[in-house]
Amino acid sequence: SNQYKCFTFTWEPGTVAILDTHPNSSPPKPQDDDIKAADKYGVPIFTLTIRGVFVYDPTTKQISKLIDGFTWTQPDVWAKVRTQLVP
């Protein structure tokens, strides 16, 4: 929606995660509003940035870096991440 420093979406009950992009001038990790949304809906929030992919898990209250740098544009990188996320 090209919104800056905010987001709007319609919540669907089957949603398994929220995906957010952060501009290069913003911190790459999920920020306070991201964390509030994840906690409210009880689903992880992922942030995609030029500096990597991060996830906040509302269950553990932890932020993790999943992918370093801009390599998340390469499909084979996601195959490796999938093994980290799915036991």
mmCIF file of N, CA and C in Angstrom:
data_model
loop_
_atom_site.group_PDB
_atom_site.id
_atom_site.type_symbol
_atom_site.label_atom_id
_atom_site.label_comp_id
_atom_site.label_asym_id
_atom_site.label_seq_id
_atom_site.Cartn_x
_atom_site.Cartn_y
_atom_site.Cartn_z
ATOM 1 N N SER A 1 0.822 -1.201 0.000
ATOM 2 C CA SER A 1 0.000 0.000 0.000
ATOM 3 C C SER A 1 0.861 1.258 0.000
ATOM 4 N N ASN A 2 2.167 1.094 0.016
ATOM 5 C CA ASN A 2 3.113 2.201 -0.028
ATOM 6 C C ASN A 2 2.964 3.142 1.171
ATOM 7 N N GLN A 3 2.534 2.605 2.299
ATOM 8 C CA GLN A 3 2.411 3.410 3.506
ATOM 9 C C GLN A 3 3.787 3.559 4.136
ATOM 10 N N TYR A 4 4.022 4.661 4.807
ATOM 11 C CA TYR A 4 5.312 4.910 5.429
ATOM 12 C C TYR A 4 5.155 4.887 6.939
ATOM 13 N N LYS A 5 5.926 4.025 7.588
ATOM 14 C CA LYS A 5 5.931 3.878 9.049
ATOM 15 C C LYS A 5 4.562 3.531 9.624
ATOM 16 N N CYS A 6 3.757 2.831 8.860
ATOM 17 C CA CYS A 6 2.482 2.304 9.357
ATOM 18 C C CYS A 6 2.019 1.234 8.381
ATOM 19 N N PHE A 7 1.072 0.442 8.815
ATOM 20 C CA PHE A 7 0.503 -0.541 7.911
ATOM 21 C C PHE A 7 -0.946 -0.786 8.272
ATOM 22 N N THR A 8 -1.705 -1.145 7.265
ATOM 23 C CA THR A 8 -3.116 -1.430 7.428
ATOM 24 C C THR A 8 -3.399 -2.734 6.702
ATOM 25 N N PHE A 9 -4.134 -3.608 7.346
ATOM 26 C CA PHE A 9 -4.499 -4.841 6.675
ATOM 27 C C PHE A 9 -5.789 -5.378 7.276
ATOM 28 N N THR A 10 -6.440 -6.214 6.533
ATOM 29 C CA THR A 10 -7.637 -6.889 7.017
ATOM 30 C C THR A 10 -7.200 -8.230 7.583
ATOM 31 N N TRP A 11 -7.546 -8.484 8.822
ATOM 32 C CA TRP A 11 -7.125 -9.728 9.457
ATOM 33 C C TRP A 11 -7.978 -10.884 8.969
ATOM 34 N N GLU A 12 -7.329 -11.934 8.526
ATOM 35 C CA GLU A 12 -7.991 -13.174 8.125
ATOM 36 C C GLU A 12 -7.658 -14.228 9.173
ATOM 37 N N PRO A 13 -8.658 -14.940 9.695
ATOM 38 C CA PRO A 13 -8.418 -15.913 10.775
ATOM 39 C C PRO A 13 -7.383 -16.998 10.450
ATOM 40 N N GLY A 14 -7.197 -17.337 9.189
ATOM 41 C CA GLY A 14 -6.236 -18.376 8.827
ATOM 42 C C GLY A 14 -4.817 -17.873 8.639
ATOM 43 N N THR A 15 -4.569 -16.608 8.943
ATOM 44 C CA THR A 15 -3.232 -16.028 8.761
ATOM 45 C C THR A 15 -2.224 -16.706 9.677
ATOM 46 N N VAL A 16 -1.056 -17.049 9.129
ATOM 47 C CA VAL A 16 -0.031 -17.737 9.919
ATOM 48 C C VAL A 16 1.140 -16.833 10.278
ATOM 49 N N ALA A 17 1.249 -15.675 9.612
ATOM 50 C CA ALA A 17 2.341 -14.734 9.900
ATOM 51 C C ALA A 17 2.044 -13.401 9.234
ATOM 52 N N ILE A 18 2.763 -12.380 9.690
ATOM 53 C CA ILE A 18 2.704 -11.059 9.078
ATOM 54 C C ILE A 18 4.067 -10.791 8.458
ATOM 55 N N LEU A 19 4.069 -10.240 7.266
ATOM 56 C CA LEU A 19 5.306 -9.905 6.568
ATOM 57 C C LEU A 19 5.351 -8.396 6.384
ATOM 58 N N ASP A 20 6.448 -7.790 6.783
ATOM 59 C CA ASP A 20 6.596 -6.338 6.722
ATOM 60 C C ASP A 20 7.938 -6.009 6.082
ATOM 61 N N THR A 21 7.959 -4.977 5.269
ATOM 62 C CA THR A 21 9.230 -4.503 4.726
ATOM 63 C C THR A 21 9.616 -3.225 5.459
ATOM 64 N N HIS A 22 10.894 -3.049 5.660
ATOM 65 C CA HIS A 22 11.405 -1.833 6.289
ATOM 66 C C HIS A 22 12.310 -1.118 5.304
ATOM 67 N N PRO A 23 12.162 0.207 5.174
ATOM 68 C CA PRO A 23 13.064 0.947 4.283
ATOM 69 C C PRO A 23 14.496 0.911 4.802
ATOM 70 N N ASN A 24 15.426 1.180 3.922
ATOM 71 C CA ASN A 24 16.844 1.126 4.293
ATOM 72 C C ASN A 24 17.193 2.075 5.432
ATOM 73 N N SER A 25 16.431 3.153 5.584
ATOM 74 C CA SER A 25 16.729 4.134 6.625
ATOM 75 C C SER A 25 16.188 3.729 8.001
ATOM 76 N N SER A 26 15.416 2.652 8.061
ATOM 77 C CA SER A 26 14.826 2.186 9.325
ATOM 78 C C SER A 26 15.600 1.011 9.889
ATOM 79 N N PRO A 27 15.485 0.757 11.189
ATOM 80 C CA PRO A 27 16.107 -0.440 11.755
ATOM 81 C C PRO A 27 15.522 -1.695 11.083
ATOM 82 N N PRO A 28 16.344 -2.698 10.829
ATOM 83 C CA PRO A 28 15.859 -3.878 10.126
ATOM 84 C C PRO A 28 15.016 -4.823 10.978
ATOM 85 N N LYS A 29 15.225 -4.822 12.276
ATOM 86 C CA LYS A 29 14.488 -5.747 13.146
ATOM 87 C C LYS A 29 13.063 -5.262 13.364
ATOM 88 N N PRO A 30 12.140 -6.187 13.696
ATOM 89 C CA PRO A 30 10.787 -5.765 14.054
ATOM 90 C C PRO A 30 10.830 -4.730 15.174
ATOM 91 N N GLN A 31 10.065 -3.657 15.004
ATOM 92 C CA GLN A 31 10.028 -2.563 15.967
ATOM 93 C C GLN A 31 8.765 -2.649 16.827
ATOM 94 N N ASP A 32 8.587 -1.699 17.712
ATOM 95 C CA ASP A 32 7.495 -1.740 18.692
ATOM 96 C C ASP A 32 6.127 -2.011 18.079
ATOM 97 N N ASP A 33 5.769 -1.295 17.012
ATOM 98 C CA ASP A 33 4.455 -1.507 16.393
ATOM 99 C C ASP A 33 4.347 -2.882 15.758
ATOM 100 N N ASP A 34 5.446 -3.372 15.189
ATOM 101 C CA ASP A 34 5.460 -4.725 14.626
ATOM 102 C C ASP A 34 5.190 -5.746 15.726
ATOM 103 N N ILE A 35 5.884 -5.578 16.831
ATOM 104 C CA ILE A 35 5.773 -6.504 17.958
ATOM 105 C C ILE A 35 4.364 -6.464 18.549
ATOM 106 N N LYS A 36 3.786 -5.281 18.651
ATOM 107 C CA LYS A 36 2.420 -5.156 19.162
ATOM 108 C C LYS A 36 1.433 -5.914 18.281
ATOM 109 N N ALA A 37 1.582 -5.792 16.963
ATOM 110 C CA ALA A 37 0.689 -6.498 16.039
ATOM 111 C C ALA A 37 0.855 -8.012 16.172
ATOM 112 N N ALA A 38 2.103 -8.475 16.252
ATOM 113 C CA ALA A 38 2.358 -9.916 16.399
ATOM 114 C C ALA A 38 1.768 -10.438 17.704
ATOM 115 N N ASP A 39 1.954 -9.693 18.778
ATOM 116 C CA ASP A 39 1.393 -10.102 20.072
ATOM 117 C C ASP A 39 -0.130 -10.091 20.042
ATOM 118 N N LYS A 40 -0.701 -9.080 19.424
ATOM 119 C CA LYS A 40 -2.165 -8.956 19.366
ATOM 120 C C LYS A 40 -2.796 -10.139 18.643
ATOM 121 N N TYR A 41 -2.199 -10.527 17.508
ATOM 122 C CA TYR A 41 -2.786 -11.588 16.698
ATOM 123 C C TYR A 41 -2.199 -12.968 16.978
ATOM 124 N N GLY A 42 -1.137 -13.021 17.770
ATOM 125 C CA GLY A 42 -0.548 -14.305 18.137
ATOM 126 C C GLY A 42 0.141 -15.025 16.997
ATOM 127 N N VAL A 43 0.719 -14.261 16.060
ATOM 128 C CA VAL A 43 1.453 -14.849 14.935
ATOM 129 C C VAL A 43 2.806 -14.154 14.813
ATOM 130 N N PRO A 44 3.795 -14.822 14.232
ATOM 131 C CA PRO A 44 5.102 -14.188 14.040
ATOM 132 C C PRO A 44 5.014 -13.039 13.036
ATOM 133 N N ILE A 45 5.927 -12.095 13.167
ATOM 134 C CA ILE A 45 6.061 -11.044 12.158
ATOM 135 C C ILE A 45 7.474 -11.100 11.606
ATOM 136 N N PHE A 46 7.568 -11.131 10.294
ATOM 137 C CA PHE A 46 8.840 -11.162 9.590
ATOM 138 C C PHE A 46 9.103 -9.789 8.998
ATOM 139 N N THR A 47 10.333 -9.306 9.087
ATOM 140 C CA THR A 47 10.719 -8.072 8.410
ATOM 141 C C THR A 47 11.763 -8.407 7.357
ATOM 142 N N LEU A 48 11.494 -7.964 6.137
ATOM 143 C CA LEU A 48 12.419 -8.133 5.020
ATOM 144 C C LEU A 48 13.088 -6.796 4.770
ATOM 145 N N THR A 49 14.413 -6.816 4.765
ATOM 146 C CA THR A 49 15.171 -5.595 4.549
ATOM 147 C C THR A 49 16.393 -5.914 3.695
ATOM 148 N N ILE A 50 17.068 -4.891 3.265
ATOM 149 C CA ILE A 50 18.305 -5.089 2.512
ATOM 150 C C ILE A 50 19.388 -5.690 3.422
ATOM 151 N N ARG A 51 19.204 -5.559 4.738
ATOM 152 C CA ARG A 51 20.182 -6.082 5.699
ATOM 153 C C ARG A 51 19.846 -7.477 6.202
ATOM 154 N N GLY A 52 18.734 -8.042 5.717
ATOM 155 C CA GLY A 52 18.398 -9.399 6.105
ATOM 156 C C GLY A 52 16.926 -9.567 6.427
ATOM 157 N N VAL A 53 16.605 -10.773 6.869
ATOM 158 C CA VAL A 53 15.244 -11.121 7.279
ATOM 159 C C VAL A 53 15.272 -11.431 8.772
ATOM 160 N N PHE A 54 14.358 -10.797 9.485
ATOM 161 C CA PHE A 54 14.242 -10.992 10.925
ATOM 162 C C PHE A 54 12.838 -11.477 11.241
ATOM 163 N N VAL A 55 12.692 -12.169 12.358
ATOM 164 C CA VAL A 55 11.368 -12.608 12.785
ATOM 165 C C VAL A 55 11.228 -12.377 14.284
ATOM 166 N N TYR A 56 10.057 -11.910 14.671
ATOM 167 C CA TYR A 56 9.691 -11.824 16.085
ATOM 168 C C TYR A 56 8.635 -12.883 16.323
ATOM 169 N N ASP A 57 8.870 -13.737 17.313
ATOM 170 C CA ASP A 57 7.949 -14.808 17.665
ATOM 171 C C ASP A 57 7.207 -14.415 18.942
ATOM 172 N N PRO A 58 5.885 -14.219 18.869
ATOM 173 C CA PRO A 58 5.141 -13.796 20.059
ATOM 174 C C PRO A 58 5.091 -14.870 21.150
ATOM 175 N N THR A 59 5.351 -16.101 20.797
ATOM 176 C CA THR A 59 5.360 -17.181 21.789
ATOM 177 C C THR A 59 6.573 -17.089 22.700
ATOM 178 N N THR A 60 7.742 -16.849 22.093
ATOM 179 C CA THR A 60 8.986 -16.793 22.867
ATOM 180 C C THR A 60 9.390 -15.365 23.226
ATOM 181 N N LYS A 61 8.749 -14.374 22.567
ATOM 182 C CA LYS A 61 9.086 -12.949 22.757
ATOM 183 C C LYS A 61 10.519 -12.654 22.318
ATOM 184 N N GLN A 62 11.014 -13.415 21.341
ATOM 185 C CA GLN A 62 12.386 -13.267 20.856
ATOM 186 C C GLN A 62 12.415 -12.796 19.411
ATOM 187 N N ILE A 63 13.436 -12.011 19.084
ATOM 188 C CA ILE A 63 13.696 -11.608 17.703
ATOM 189 C C ILE A 63 14.917 -12.380 17.228
ATOM 190 N N SER A 64 14.806 -12.977 16.046
ATOM 191 C CA SER A 64 15.914 -13.746 15.471
ATOM 192 C C SER A 64 16.199 -13.252 14.060
ATOM 193 N N LYS A 65 17.463 -13.328 13.690
ATOM 194 C CA LYS A 65 17.845 -13.033 12.305
ATOM 195 C C LYS A 65 17.862 -14.358 11.559
ATOM 196 N N LEU A 66 17.057 -14.446 10.496
ATOM 197 C CA LEU A 66 16.976 -15.688 9.735
ATOM 198 C C LEU A 66 17.915 -15.712 8.541
ATOM 199 N N ILE A 67 18.058 -14.573 7.883
ATOM 200 C CA ILE A 67 18.864 -14.497 6.670
ATOM 201 C C ILE A 67 19.681 -13.212 6.727
ATOM 202 N N ASP A 68 20.943 -13.311 6.368
ATOM 203 C CA ASP A 68 21.827 -12.150 6.367
ATOM 204 C C ASP A 68 21.797 -11.477 5.002
ATOM 205 N N GLY A 69 21.774 -10.169 5.009
ATOM 206 C CA GLY A 69 21.870 -9.401 3.776
ATOM 207 C C GLY A 69 20.686 -9.576 2.837
ATOM 208 N N PHE A 70 20.925 -9.299 1.593
ATOM 209 C CA PHE A 70 19.887 -9.300 0.561
ATOM 210 C C PHE A 70 19.757 -10.667 -0.104
ATOM 211 N N THR A 71 20.361 -11.685 0.462
ATOM 212 C CA THR A 71 20.329 -13.021 -0.143
ATOM 213 C C THR A 71 18.937 -13.651 -0.091
ATOM 214 N N TRP A 72 17.985 -13.026 0.645
ATOM 215 C CA TRP A 72 16.636 -13.589 0.723
ATOM 216 C C TRP A 72 15.931 -13.568 -0.625
ATOM 217 N N THR A 73 16.522 -12.899 -1.612
ATOM 218 C CA THR A 73 15.941 -12.900 -2.954
ATOM 219 C C THR A 73 16.254 -14.193 -3.708
ATOM 220 N N GLN A 74 17.111 -15.031 -3.148
ATOM 221 C CA GLN A 74 17.503 -16.281 -3.787
ATOM 222 C C GLN A 74 16.701 -17.447 -3.201
ATOM 223 N N PRO A 75 15.945 -18.164 -4.038
ATOM 224 C CA PRO A 75 15.069 -19.231 -3.538
ATOM 225 C C PRO A 75 15.768 -20.296 -2.697
ATOM 226 N N ASP A 76 17.002 -20.669 -3.035
ATOM 227 C CA ASP A 76 17.686 -21.718 -2.282
ATOM 228 C C ASP A 76 17.963 -21.309 -0.840
ATOM 229 N N VAL A 77 18.061 -20.023 -0.572
ATOM 230 C CA VAL A 77 18.282 -19.538 0.795
ATOM 231 C C VAL A 77 17.069 -19.875 1.663
ATOM 232 N N TRP A 78 15.868 -19.769 1.099
ATOM 233 C CA TRP A 78 14.644 -20.052 1.864
ATOM 234 C C TRP A 78 14.531 -21.536 2.214
ATOM 235 N N ALA A 79 15.074 -22.407 1.374
ATOM 236 C CA ALA A 79 15.043 -23.837 1.679
ATOM 237 C C ALA A 79 15.823 -24.115 2.964
ATOM 238 N N LYS A 80 16.924 -23.418 3.156
ATOM 239 C CA LYS A 80 17.711 -23.581 4.378
ATOM 240 C C LYS A 80 16.962 -23.026 5.591
ATOM 241 N N VAL A 81 16.301 -21.893 5.407
ATOM 242 C CA VAL A 81 15.551 -21.274 6.506
ATOM 243 C C VAL A 81 14.378 -22.166 6.904
ATOM 244 N N ARG A 82 13.758 -22.773 5.927
ATOM 245 C CA ARG A 82 12.594 -23.636 6.205
ATOM 246 C C ARG A 82 12.960 -24.744 7.188
ATOM 247 N N THR A 83 14.156 -25.286 7.057
ATOM 248 C CA THR A 83 14.570 -26.352 7.971
ATOM 249 C C THR A 83 14.741 -25.829 9.395
ATOM 250 N N GLN A 84 15.025 -24.532 9.546
ATOM 251 C CA GLN A 84 15.134 -23.920 10.875
ATOM 252 C C GLN A 84 13.760 -23.706 11.490
ATOM 253 N N LEU A 85 12.769 -23.381 10.646
ATOM 254 C CA LEU A 85 11.448 -23.031 11.145
ATOM 255 C C LEU A 85 10.535 -24.233 11.349
ATOM 256 N N VAL A 86 10.700 -25.259 10.527
ATOM 257 C CA VAL A 86 9.839 -26.443 10.603
ATOM 258 C C VAL A 86 10.665 -27.624 11.103
ATOM 259 N N PRO A 87 10.344 -28.115 12.293
ATOM 260 C CA PRO A 87 11.137 -29.231 12.841
ATOM 261 C C PRO A 87 10.976 -30.513 12.047
#
